[in-house]
Amino acid sequence: MGEETLALFLLLPAALIFGAVMLYPMLTTIYNSLFVNSLTEPYLGTPFVGLKHYADMLHDARFLNALKNTLLYGTITVAGSFLIGVPMALVAHAESRLRWLARVAMLLPWAMPPVISALIFQWLFNGQYGVMNDLLVRLHLTRNPVAFLTNPLLAGLVLVITVIWKTSSFVALIALGGLQGIPQELTEAAEVDGASRLQGFWRVTLPLLGPALAVAFIFRVISAIQVFDIPYALTGGGPSVGQYGATETLGIYIYRTTLEFLDFGYGAALSVALFAVSLAVTALYVRFVRGGE
Amino acid sequence: MKKIAPKKAVLLGSLLITAGLLAAGPALAQATQSQATQSQAGSSKVVTLTVFMGSQQRPEIFQPLFDKFTKQNPNIRVKIEQGGATSEAQNQYLTTVLAARDPSLDIFLIDVVRPATFAAAGWAEPLDSYIPSKDQYVRAFLPGTIASATVNGKLYALPAFTDAQFLYYRRDLLAKYNASVPRTWDELTQTAARITKAEGGNLQGLNFQGAPIEGAVCNFLELLWSAGGNVNEVDSAQGQQGLGFLVNAVKTKLSPASSAEMKTDDSRQQFQAGNVLFGMNWSYAWAHFQGKSPDPTKVKGNVGVAKLPVFAKNSSSTCVGGWQWGVSSFGRNKAASVKLLQFMVSADAQREIAVKGAYLPVRRALYNDAAVVEANPHFKTLFTAVSSARSRPVTPAYPRVSEIIRSNVSAAVSGNKTVDAALKDMQQGLAPLLK
């Protein structure tokens, strides 16, 4: 058996699994998105409607609201997770006796299931019993408890805090891995050449960290676009502003449309749209990185 | 062998991840259309019925009845399949199984708001043809429980047990201040103002559910109905009066500032802790208040329960709650399934779950039954409420209806929307669904 045949042979199980649990459902979803299939409106039948669902989406205020929320919260939380995650990694990498503590603290939010994290923050920010309100009132910063989760703006803020808390450790973990792969001689050489620590970081460490951060970035962007679990458990997409939820993301809208409203056709189209958004962002980014080569 | 460039690997990897989300839900609808072959349970053949219910509905109360049924019908065995802690989780599981036309379930226990959706989706078997002289048969039941299960004149479920929202009150405090149980919302407001002022502290005058959950849908409908309104015209004087009352209750501190976050069990816990004078809640709260609860109770023996107040001279209405038995359209033993369900709604079975599980029976006559009343003396007072209980809109689009009502009610209670704006948004959303 040639090496190439062997390679193909070894790839076969992965390819089969990929085909069965990824490719097949993906193609089925795209196919479904071209048909009407609303279980609560059986009188509509299941006629082929082509791209009608996609055209409907452009006039679907709820979809546009969810898309706006997804992009808004996505941008803030991805930026936030890097602003906090990278310094966290530097602390965990630095020679210090407390390094292990920083590493444990870094792992904890990452290891916590998203729904549990959301419930913890829901309690922290509870309007009546929450620790945050207790602190605010005790410190005389507010007279009455603040209704964090029923105010559209504040609920968005709590969502952002929760997601950044949860995802910063992911960025930190990947960044830490990257930091450990950078040979110490390089930073030492910079020091010998008279670079300050800050210059060393900007000119040597950060560029070498680039590939690791790029990977973290892509994963974060995709998970931010697809975010469902934390907002669903934390705010359920609410509170409502106008007709729609202030924190309803595309993921939540897809879930509601498909599993609650039982509109499988439109739900499939929404899923494909979400896929397209993730793909577009990723492709843009990959092109951008390649352009820098 | 050709090496894959790292950048390409990154792109490929991200493709795989994005593809993952697509693998979710929608694919289910396309699942194999394995039409279950209908085989009637022959007299000699032993069949096993699979019954799906949540742990919340206490299978241990139902198991002995299933055993009794098998004793009477040796060729029909019953197996319970448990899943999902909440109504939503159970519904999600059933949606997955039934959208795939899986024949493995015969009977399911569903929330009272679901039969219309299950009927439209073709998941619940209409029971009319299995029950001879059905109209006569259902006359013995509480009307609200049958209305909730009836879609376009056909019966799609049988009520397992019923429930309703009631007004819980502190008997001791009313006695202390020589006050009577309020019959109108105005009386309630006055009594509560007087007593909370005199008592001081954190005592809440009225506790209701303003979080965006089913409790909020019911609280709103109850206020709307007791103002003489109906759900087809929420943007009306009656809607203003109903929702306005709840919003005003928070503004005037009759109800707590956090009402827009209040969920059903929060209401129960606060009443149980002795912090509430009047509370709107379902029947399950009663047992907790009397000490059958994981939380300590400060109100044991001091709780009264009555039907909800009204505006002026309108008649009192409450929401029908409870759960219903449906027969799966894809099950292979439908006749045997209906037979089991008829046993479960029989007077004997209903008496047993009332006595052992404090479930409100679905048959009228049992509210005067000696054994039932002995085990649950408060059932007698509840009868006037459950017998006039009304169903939430019976429509396949109920999940959308519920979402529109609960999110707008909650937004108004939190003060993020005016009563006017909330009612207008509600009307606009509901109009195409309830036409």
CSV table of N, CA, C and O in Angstrom, one decimal, chain B residues 206-301:
chain,number,residue,atom,x,y,z
B,206,LEU,N,-49.5,43.0,47.0
B,206,LEU,CA,-49.9,42.0,46.0
B,206,LEU,C,-48.7,41.5,45.3
B,206,LEU,O,-47.8,42.3,44.8
B,207,ASN,N,-48.6,40.2,45.2
B,207,ASN,CA,-47.5,39.6,44.4
B,207,ASN,C,-48.0,38.9,43.2
B,207,ASN,O,-48.9,38.1,43.3
B,208,PHE,N,-47.5,39.3,42.0
B,208,PHE,CA,-47.9,38.6,40.8
B,208,PHE,C,-46.7,38.3,39.9
B,208,PHE,O,-45.6,38.8,40.3
B,209,GLN,N,-46.9,37.6,38.8
B,209,GLN,CA,-45.8,37.2,38.0
B,209,GLN,C,-45.7,38.2,36.8
B,209,GLN,O,-46.5,38.2,35.9
B,210,GLY,N,-44.6,39.0,36.8
B,210,GLY,CA,-44.4,40.0,35.7
B,210,GLY,C,-43.2,39.6,34.8
B,210,GLY,O,-42.9,40.3,33.9
B,211,ALA,N,-42.5,38.5,35.1
B,211,ALA,CA,-41.4,38.1,34.3
B,211,ALA,C,-42.0,37.5,33.0
B,211,ALA,O,-43.2,37.1,33.0
B,212,PRO,N,-41.3,37.6,31.9
B,212,PRO,CA,-41.9,37.1,30.6
B,212,PRO,C,-42.1,35.6,30.6
B,212,PRO,O,-41.4,34.9,29.9
B,213,ILE,N,-43.0,35.1,31.3
B,213,ILE,CA,-43.3,33.6,31.4
B,213,ILE,C,-44.8,33.4,31.3
B,213,ILE,O,-45.6,34.4,31.2
B,214,GLU,N,-45.3,32.2,31.3
B,214,GLU,CA,-46.7,31.9,31.2
B,214,GLU,C,-47.5,32.5,32.3
B,214,GLU,O,-48.7,32.9,32.1
B,215,GLY,N,-46.9,32.6,33.5
B,215,GLY,CA,-47.6,33.2,34.6
B,215,GLY,C,-48.1,34.7,34.3
B,215,GLY,O,-49.2,35.1,34.6
B,216,ALA,N,-47.2,35.4,33.6
B,216,ALA,CA,-47.5,36.8,33.2
B,216,ALA,C,-48.7,36.8,32.2
B,216,ALA,O,-49.5,37.7,32.2
B,217,VAL,N,-48.7,35.8,31.2
B,217,VAL,CA,-49.7,35.7,30.3
B,217,VAL,C,-51.1,35.6,31.0
B,217,VAL,O,-52.0,36.3,30.8
B,218,CYS,N,-51.1,34.6,32.0
B,218,CYS,CA,-52.3,34.4,32.7
B,218,CYS,C,-52.7,35.6,33.6
B,218,CYS,O,-53.9,36.0,33.6
B,219,ASN,N,-51.8,36.1,34.3
B,219,ASN,CA,-52.1,37.3,35.2
B,219,ASN,C,-52.7,38.4,34.3
B,219,ASN,O,-53.7,39.0,34.7
B,220,PHE,N,-52.1,38.6,33.1
B,220,PHE,CA,-52.7,39.7,32.3
B,220,PHE,C,-54.1,39.3,31.8
B,220,PHE,O,-55.0,40.1,31.9
B,221,LEU,N,-54.3,38.1,31.3
B,221,LEU,CA,-55.6,37.7,30.8
B,221,LEU,C,-56.6,37.7,31.9
B,221,LEU,O,-57.8,38.2,31.7
B,222,GLU,N,-56.2,37.3,33.1
B,222,GLU,CA,-57.2,37.4,34.2
B,222,GLU,C,-57.7,38.8,34.5
B,222,GLU,O,-58.9,39.0,34.8
B,223,LEU,N,-56.7,39.7,34.5
B,223,LEU,CA,-57.1,41.1,34.7
B,223,LEU,C,-58.0,41.6,33.6
B,223,LEU,O,-59.0,42.3,33.8
B,224,LEU,N,-57.6,41.2,32.4
B,224,LEU,CA,-58.3,41.6,31.2
B,224,LEU,C,-59.8,41.1,31.2
B,224,LEU,O,-60.7,41.8,31.0
B,225,TRP,N,-59.9,39.8,31.5
B,225,TRP,CA,-61.2,39.2,31.6
B,225,TRP,C,-62.0,39.8,32.7
B,225,TRP,O,-63.2,40.0,32.6
B,226,SER,N,-61.4,40.0,33.9
B,226,SER,CA,-62.2,40.5,35.0
B,226,SER,C,-62.6,42.0,34.8
B,226,SER,O,-63.3,42.6,35.5
B,227,ALA,N,-62.0,42.6,33.7
B,227,ALA,CA,-62.4,44.0,33.3
B,227,ALA,C,-63.5,43.9,32.3
B,227,ALA,O,-64.0,44.9,31.8
B,228,GLY,N,-63.8,42.6,31.9
B,228,GLY,CA,-64.9,42.4,30.9
B,228,GLY,C,-64.3,42.4,29.5
B,228,GLY,O,-65.1,42.4,28.5
B,229,GLY,N,-63.0,42.3,29.3
B,229,GLY,CA,-62.4,42.3,28.0
B,229,GLY,C,-62.1,40.9,27.5
B,229,GLY,O,-62.4,39.9,28.1
B,230,ASN,N,-61.6,40.8,26.3
B,230,ASN,CA,-61.2,39.5,25.7
B,230,ASN,C,-59.9,39.7,24.9
B,230,ASN,O,-59.6,40.8,24.5
B,231,VAL,N,-59.3,38.6,24.6
B,231,VAL,CA,-57.9,38.7,24.0
B,231,VAL,C,-57.9,39.2,22.6
B,231,VAL,O,-56.9,39.6,22.1
B,232,ASN,N,-59.1,39.2,21.9
B,232,ASN,CA,-59.1,39.7,20.5
B,232,ASN,C,-59.0,41.2,20.5
B,232,ASN,O,-58.7,41.8,19.5
B,233,GLU,N,-59.3,41.8,21.6
B,233,GLU,CA,-59.2,43.3,21.7
B,233,GLU,C,-58.5,43.7,22.9
B,233,GLU,O,-59.1,44.1,23.9
B,234,VAL,N,-57.2,43.6,22.9
B,234,VAL,CA,-56.4,43.9,24.0
B,234,VAL,C,-56.2,45.5,24.1
B,234,VAL,O,-56.1,46.0,25.2
B,235,ASP,N,-56.1,46.1,22.9
B,235,ASP,CA,-56.0,47.5,22.9
B,235,ASP,C,-57.3,48.2,23.0
B,235,ASP,O,-57.9,48.7,22.1
B,236,SER,N,-57.8,48.1,24.2
B,236,SER,CA,-59.2,48.6,24.5
B,236,SER,C,-59.3,49.2,25.9
B,236,SER,O,-58.3,49.1,26.6
B,237,ALA,N,-60.4,49.7,26.3
B,237,ALA,CA,-60.6,50.3,27.6
B,237,ALA,C,-60.3,49.2,28.6
B,237,ALA,O,-59.7,49.4,29.7
B,238,GLN,N,-60.8,47.9,28.3
B,238,GLN,CA,-60.6,46.8,29.3
B,238,GLN,C,-59.2,46.5,29.4
B,238,GLN,O,-58.7,46.1,30.5
B,239,GLY,N,-58.5,46.5,28.3
B,239,GLY,CA,-57.0,46.2,28.3
B,239,GLY,C,-56.3,47.2,29.1
B,239,GLY,O,-55.4,46.9,30.0
B,240,GLN,N,-56.7,48.5,29.0
B,240,GLN,CA,-56.1,49.6,29.7
B,240,GLN,C,-56.3,49.4,31.2
B,240,GLN,O,-55.4,49.5,32.0
B,241,GLN,N,-57.5,49.0,31.5
B,241,GLN,CA,-57.9,48.8,32.9
B,241,GLN,C,-57.1,47.7,33.5
B,241,GLN,O,-56.5,47.8,34.6
B,242,GLY,N,-57.0,46.6,32.8
B,242,GLY,CA,-56.3,45.3,33.3
B,242,GLY,C,-54.8,45.5,33.4
B,242,GLY,O,-54.3,45.4,34.5
B,243,LEU,N,-54.2,45.8,32.3
B,243,LEU,CA,-52.7,46.0,32.4
B,243,LEU,C,-52.4,47.2,33.2
B,243,LEU,O,-51.4,47.2,34.0
B,244,GLY,N,-53.2,48.3,33.1
B,244,GLY,CA,-53.0,49.5,33.9
B,244,GLY,C,-52.9,49.1,35.4
B,244,GLY,O,-52.1,49.7,36.2
B,245,PHE,N,-53.8,48.2,35.8
B,245,PHE,CA,-53.8,47.9,37.3
B,245,PHE,C,-52.5,47.3,37.7
B,245,PHE,O,-51.9,47.6,38.7
B,246,LEU,N,-51.9,46.3,36.9
B,246,LEU,CA,-50.7,45.7,37.2
B,246,LEU,C,-49.5,46.7,37.3
B,246,LEU,O,-48.7,46.7,38.2
B,247,VAL,N,-49.5,47.6,36.2
B,247,VAL,CA,-48.4,48.6,36.2
B,247,VAL,C,-48.5,49.6,37.3
B,247,VAL,O,-47.5,49.9,38.0
B,248,ASN,N,-49.7,50.0,37.6
B,248,ASN,CA,-50.0,50.9,38.7
B,248,ASN,C,-49.6,50.3,40.0
B,248,ASN,O,-49.1,51.0,40.9
B,249,ALA,N,-49.9,49.0,40.2
B,249,ALA,CA,-49.6,48.3,41.4
B,249,ALA,C,-48.1,48.4,41.7
B,249,ALA,O,-47.7,48.6,42.9
B,250,VAL,N,-47.2,48.4,40.7
B,250,VAL,CA,-45.8,48.5,40.9
B,250,VAL,C,-45.4,49.9,41.2
B,250,VAL,O,-44.7,50.2,42.2
B,251,LYS,N,-46.1,50.9,40.5
B,251,LYS,CA,-45.8,52.3,40.7
B,251,LYS,C,-46.1,52.7,42.1
B,251,LYS,O,-45.4,53.6,42.7
B,252,THR,N,-47.3,52.2,42.6
B,252,THR,CA,-47.7,52.7,43.9
B,252,THR,C,-47.2,51.8,45.0
B,252,THR,O,-47.6,51.9,46.2
B,253,LYS,N,-46.2,50.9,44.7
B,253,LYS,CA,-45.6,50.0,45.7
B,253,LYS,C,-46.6,49.0,46.3
B,253,LYS,O,-46.3,48.5,47.4
B,254,LEU,N,-47.7,48.8,45.7
B,254,LEU,CA,-48.6,47.8,46.2
B,254,LEU,C,-47.9,46.4,45.9
B,254,LEU,O,-48.0,45.5,46.6
B,255,SER,N,-47.2,46.4,44.7
B,255,SER,CA,-46.4,45.2,44.3
B,255,SER,C,-44.9,45.6,44.3
B,255,SER,O,-44.6,46.8,44.1
B,256,PRO,N,-44.0,44.6,44.5
B,256,PRO,CA,-42.6,44.9,44.6
B,256,PRO,C,-42.0,45.5,43.3
B,256,PRO,O,-42.5,45.3,42.2
B,257,ALA,N,-40.9,46.3,43.4
B,257,ALA,CA,-40.3,47.0,42.3
B,257,ALA,C,-39.8,45.9,41.3
B,257,ALA,O,-39.7,46.2,40.1
B,258,SER,N,-39.4,44.7,41.8
B,258,SER,CA,-38.8,43.7,41.0
B,258,SER,C,-39.9,42.8,40.3
B,258,SER,O,-39.6,41.7,39.8
B,259,SER,N,-41.1,43.3,40.2
B,259,SER,CA,-42.2,42.5,39.7
B,259,SER,C,-41.9,42.0,38.3
B,259,SER,O,-42.4,40.9,37.9
B,260,ALA,N,-41.2,42.8,37.5
B,260,ALA,CA,-41.0,42.4,36.1
B,260,ALA,C,-40.0,41.2,36.0
B,260,ALA,O,-39.8,40.7,34.9
B,261,GLU,N,-39.4,40.9,37.1
B,261,GLU,CA,-38.5,39.7,37.2
B,261,GLU,C,-39.1,38.5,37.9
B,261,GLU,O,-38.5,37.5,38.1
B,262,MET,N,-40.3,38.7,38.4
B,262,MET,CA,-41.0,37.7,39.3
B,262,MET,C,-41.5,36.5,38.5
B,262,MET,O,-42.3,36.7,37.6
B,263,LYS,N,-40.9,35.3,38.8
B,263,LYS,CA,-41.4,34.1,38.2
B,263,LYS,C,-42.3,33.4,39.2
B,263,LYS,O,-42.3,33.7,40.4
B,264,THR,N,-43.0,32.3,38.7
B,264,THR,CA,-44.0,31.6,39.5
B,264,THR,C,-43.4,31.2,40.8
B,264,THR,O,-44.0,31.4,41.9
B,265,ASP,N,-42.3,30.5,40.8
B,265,ASP,CA,-41.8,30.0,42.0
B,265,ASP,C,-41.2,31.0,42.9
B,265,ASP,O,-41.1,30.8,44.1
B,266,ASP,N,-40.7,32.2,42.4
B,266,ASP,CA,-40.3,33.3,43.2
B,266,ASP,C,-41.5,33.8,44.0
B,266,ASP,O,-41.4,34.0,45.2
B,267,SER,N,-42.7,33.9,43.4
B,267,SER,CA,-43.9,34.3,44.0
B,267,SER,C,-44.2,33.3,45.2
B,267,SER,O,-44.5,33.8,46.3
B,268,ARG,N,-44.1,32.1,44.9
B,268,ARG,CA,-44.4,31.0,45.9
B,268,ARG,C,-43.5,31.2,47.1
B,268,ARG,O,-43.9,31.2,48.3
B,269,GLN,N,-42.2,31.3,46.8
B,269,GLN,CA,-41.2,31.4,47.9
B,269,GLN,C,-41.4,32.7,48.8
B,269,GLN,O,-41.3,32.6,50.0
B,270,GLN,N,-41.8,33.8,48.1
B,270,GLN,CA,-41.9,35.0,48.9
B,270,GLN,C,-43.1,35.0,49.8
B,270,GLN,O,-43.1,35.4,50.9
B,271,PHE,N,-44.2,34.4,49.3
B,271,PHE,CA,-45.4,34.2,50.1
B,271,PHE,C,-45.1,33.3,51.3
B,271,PHE,O,-45.5,33.6,52.4
B,272,GLN,N,-44.4,32.2,50.9
B,272,GLN,CA,-44.1,31.2,52.0
B,272,GLN,C,-43.2,31.8,53.1
B,272,GLN,O,-43.3,31.4,54.2
B,273,ALA,N,-42.4,32.8,52.7
B,273,ALA,CA,-41.5,33.4,53.7
B,273,ALA,C,-42.2,34.4,54.5
B,273,ALA,O,-41.6,35.1,55.4
B,274,GLY,N,-43.5,34.6,54.2
B,274,GLY,CA,-44.3,35.6,55.0
B,274,GLY,C,-44.2,37.0,54.6
B,274,GLY,O,-44.6,37.9,55.3
B,275,ASN,N,-43.7,37.2,53.3
B,275,ASN,CA,-43.5,38.6,52.9
B,275,ASN,C,-44.7,39.1,52.0
B,275,ASN,O,-44.6,40.2,51.5
B,276,VAL,N,-45.7,38.3,51.9
B,276,VAL,CA,-46.8,38.7,50.9
B,276,VAL,C,-48.2,38.7,51.6
B,276,VAL,O,-48.5,37.7,52.3
B,277,LEU,N,-49.0,39.7,51.4
B,277,LEU,CA,-50.3,39.7,51.9
B,277,LEU,C,-51.3,38.9,50.9
B,277,LEU,O,-52.0,38.0,51.3
B,278,PHE,N,-51.3,39.4,49.7
B,278,PHE,CA,-52.1,38.7,48.6
B,278,PHE,C,-51.2,38.2,47.5
B,278,PHE,O,-50.3,39.0,47.0
B,279,GLY,N,-51.4,37.0,47.1
B,279,GLY,CA,-50.5,36.5,46.0
B,279,GLY,C,-51.3,35.7,45.0
B,279,GLY,O,-52.2,35.0,45.4
B,280,MET,N,-51.0,35.9,43.7
B,280,MET,CA,-51.7,35.2,42.7
B,280,MET,C,-50.8,34.0,42.3
B,280,MET,O,-49.6,34.1,42.0
B,281,ASN,N,-51.3,32.8,42.4
B,281,ASN,CA,-50.5,31.6,42.1
B,281,ASN,C,-51.4,30.4,41.8
B,281,ASN,O,-52.6,30.4,42.0
B,282,TRP,N,-50.7,29.3,41.3
B,282,TRP,CA,-51.3,28.1,41.0
B,282,TRP,C,-51.6,27.2,42.2
B,282,TRP,O,-51.1,27.5,43.3
B,283,SER,N,-52.3,26.1,42.0
B,283,SER,CA,-52.7,25.3,43.2
B,283,SER,C,-51.5,24.6,43.9
B,283,SER,O,-51.6,24.3,45.0
B,284,TYR,N,-50.4,24.4,43.2
B,284,TYR,CA,-49.3,23.7,43.8
B,284,TYR,C,-48.7,24.4,45.0
B,284,TYR,O,-48.1,23.8,45.9
B,285,ALA,N,-48.9,25.7,45.0
B,285,ALA,CA,-48.3,26.5,46.1
B,285,ALA,C,-48.9,26.1,47.5
B,285,ALA,O,-48.2,26.2,48.5
B,286,TRP,N,-50.2,25.7,47.5
B,286,TRP,CA,-50.9,25.3,48.7
B,286,TRP,C,-50.1,24.4,49.6
B,286,TRP,O,-49.8,24.6,50.8
B,287,ALA,N,-49.7,23.2,49.0
B,287,ALA,CA,-49.0,22.2,49.8
B,287,ALA,C,-47.6,22.8,50.3
B,287,ALA,O,-47.3,22.5,51.5
B,288,HIS,N,-47.0,23.6,49.6
B,288,HIS,CA,-45.7,24.2,50.1
B,288,HIS,C,-46.0,25.1,51.3
B,288,HIS,O,-45.3,25.0,52.3
B,289,PHE,N,-47.1,25.9,51.2
B,289,PHE,CA,-47.4,26.8,52.3
B,289,PHE,C,-47.7,26.0,53.6
B,289,PHE,O,-47.4,26.4,54.7
B,290,GLN,N,-48.3,24.8,53.4
B,290,GLN,CA,-48.6,24.0,54.6
B,290,GLN,C,-47.5,23.1,55.1
B,290,GLN,O,-47.7,22.3,56.0
B,291,GLY,N,-46.3,23.3,54.5
B,291,GLY,CA,-45.1,22.6,55.1
B,291,GLY,C,-44.6,21.5,54.2
B,291,GLY,O,-43.5,20.9,54.5
B,292,LYS,N,-45.3,21.1,53.2
B,292,LYS,CA,-44.8,20.0,52.3
B,292,LYS,C,-43.9,20.7,51.3
B,292,LYS,O,-44.3,20.9,50.1
B,293,SER,N,-42.7,21.1,51.7
B,293,SER,CA,-41.8,21.9,50.9
B,293,SER,C,-40.4,21.8,51.3
B,293,SER,O,-40.1,21.6,52.5
B,294,PRO,N,-39.5,21.9,50.3
B,294,PRO,CA,-38.1,21.9,50.7
B,294,PRO,C,-37.7,23.2,51.5
B,294,PRO,O,-36.7,23.2,52.2
B,295,ASP,N,-38.5,24.3,51.3
B,295,ASP,CA,-38.2,25.5,52.1
B,295,ASP,C,-39.0,25.6,53.3
B,295,ASP,O,-40.2,25.1,53.3
B,296,PRO,N,-38.5,26.2,54.4
B,296,PRO,CA,-39.3,26.4,55.6
B,296,PRO,C,-40.5,27.3,55.3
B,296,PRO,O,-40.5,28.2,54.4
B,297,THR,N,-41.6,27.1,56.0
B,297,THR,CA,-42.8,27.9,55.8
B,297,THR,C,-43.1,28.7,57.0
B,297,THR,O,-43.0,28.2,58.1
B,298,LYS,N,-43.5,30.0,56.8
B,298,LYS,CA,-43.8,30.8,57.9
B,298,LYS,C,-45.3,31.1,58.0
B,298,LYS,O,-45.8,31.9,58.8
B,299,VAL,N,-46.0,30.5,57.0
B,299,VAL,CA,-47.4,30.8,56.9
B,299,VAL,C,-48.4,29.6,57.1
B,299,VAL,O,-49.6,29.7,56.9
B,300,LYS,N,-47.8,28.5,57.6
B,300,LYS,CA,-48.6,27.3,57.8
B,300,LYS,C,-49.9,27.6,58.6
B,300,LYS,O,-49.7,28.2,59.7
B,301,GLY,N,-51.0,27.2,58.2
B,301,GLY,CA,-52.2,27.4,58.9
B,301,GLY,C,-52.8,28.8,58.8
B,301,GLY,O,-53.9,29.1,59.3
